[in-house]
């Protein structure tokens, strides 16, 4: 009985003091509840691709949702088994949704190989695997674009490739023009591009500030990404 009471008391204390759940009970992977996405991720981890396919069908041309779904499902494939993703491709060879997740999974896998440490704490073999997979992702991204030309989501995945491989500023500007022509207010696109322009990666404090200010100035009412300033 005590084992049940203590967690309840802790939960009550956190609610009363902070208005928040204890950190270990929070979902740090999703910004908000998304039961269909969570079910699709669990199904994918168990080898079933059909819930993921339905997820994209329901999203339609909601580019924000497609980007989120591709990122999360790509992470599932990159961090575990991708048998479910291969089965999806075999069942539907020309499915643009499957091709999108494949592209995102390749990019996610590259960053998994690199790890989250700073450059001086990252081994040569990690960097080699990182660059190898990012270079290989070009074909996957290109195929996803060819199967659904009006979808900016593969280009959003390419922003991570641009940062990792060190696109020139001119190349980044060209990629950014392509993305904003299709989805000018895409949240993940703006937050990912901002990282490229930071001094840590391919820009400077000034360039990052200028990008953030330009983006915020053109943001529609209620947009979240002006908070990046």
Coordinates of N, CA and C in Angstrom, one line a residue, residues 40 42-57 73 82-92 95 98:
X40 N 1.6 4.4 -33.6 CA 2.4 4.0 -34.8 C 3.8 3.7 -34.5
X42 N 5.0 2.6 -31.6 CA 5.0 1.3 -30.9 C 4.9 0.2 -31.8
X43 N 3.9 0.3 -32.8 CA 3.7 -0.7 -33.8 C 4.9 -0.9 -34.7
X44 N 5.6 0.2 -35.1 CA 6.8 0.0 -35.9 C 7.9 -0.7 -35.1
X45 N 8.0 -0.4 -33.8 CA 9.0 -1.1 -33.0 C 8.7 -2.6 -32.9
X46 N 7.5 -2.9 -33.1 CA 7.1 -4.4 -33.1 C 7.0 -5.0 -34.5
X47 N 7.4 -4.2 -35.5 CA 7.5 -4.7 -36.9 C 6.3 -4.5 -37.8
X48 N 5.3 -3.6 -37.4 CA 4.2 -3.4 -38.2 C 4.2 -1.9 -38.7
X49 N 4.1 -1.8 -40.1 CA 4.2 -0.5 -40.7 C 2.8 0.1 -41.0
X50 N 1.7 -0.7 -41.0 CA 0.4 -0.2 -41.4 C 0.0 1.0 -40.6
X51 N 0.1 1.1 -39.3 CA -0.3 2.3 -38.5 C 0.4 3.5 -39.0
X52 N 1.7 3.4 -39.3 CA 2.5 4.5 -39.8 C 2.0 5.0 -41.1
X53 N 1.6 4.1 -42.0 CA 1.1 4.5 -43.3 C -0.3 5.2 -43.1
X54 N -1.1 4.8 -42.2 CA -2.4 5.5 -42.0 C -2.2 6.9 -41.4
X55 N -1.1 7.0 -40.6 CA -0.8 8.3 -40.0 C -0.6 9.3 -41.1
X56 N 0.2 9.0 -42.1 CA 0.5 9.9 -43.1 C -0.7 10.2 -44.0
X57 N -1.5 9.1 -44.2 CA -2.7 9.3 -45.0 C -3.6 10.3 -44.4
X73 N 9.2 8.7 -36.7 CA 9.3 7.3 -37.3 C 10.7 7.0 -37.8
X82 N 14.8 -1.7 -38.6 CA 14.1 -1.0 -39.7 C 13.4 -2.1 -40.6
X83 N 13.2 -3.3 -40.1 CA 12.5 -4.3 -40.9 C 11.1 -3.9 -41.3
X84 N 10.4 -3.2 -40.4 CA 9.0 -2.7 -40.7 C 9.1 -1.7 -41.8
X85 N 10.1 -0.9 -41.9 CA 10.2 0.1 -43.0 C 10.5 -0.6 -44.3
X86 N 11.4 -1.6 -44.3 CA 11.7 -2.3 -45.5 C 10.4 -3.1 -46.0
X87 N 9.6 -3.6 -45.0 CA 8.4 -4.3 -45.4 C 7.4 -3.3 -46.0
X88 N 7.4 -2.1 -45.5 CA 6.5 -1.1 -46.1 C 6.9 -0.8 -47.5
X89 N 8.2 -0.6 -47.8 CA 8.6 -0.3 -49.1 C 8.4 -1.5 -50.1
X90 N 8.5 -2.7 -49.6 CA 8.2 -3.9 -50.4 C 6.7 -4.0 -50.8
X91 N 5.9 -3.6 -49.8 CA 4.4 -3.7 -50.0 C 4.0 -2.6 -50.9
X92 N 4.6 -1.4 -50.8 CA 4.2 -0.2 -51.6 C 5.5 0.5 -52.2
X95 N 5.5 4.3 -52.8 CA 4.8 5.1 -51.7 C 5.6 6.3 -51.3
X98 N 6.5 6.2 -47.5 CA 7.6 5.3 -47.1 C 8.9 5.9 -47.5

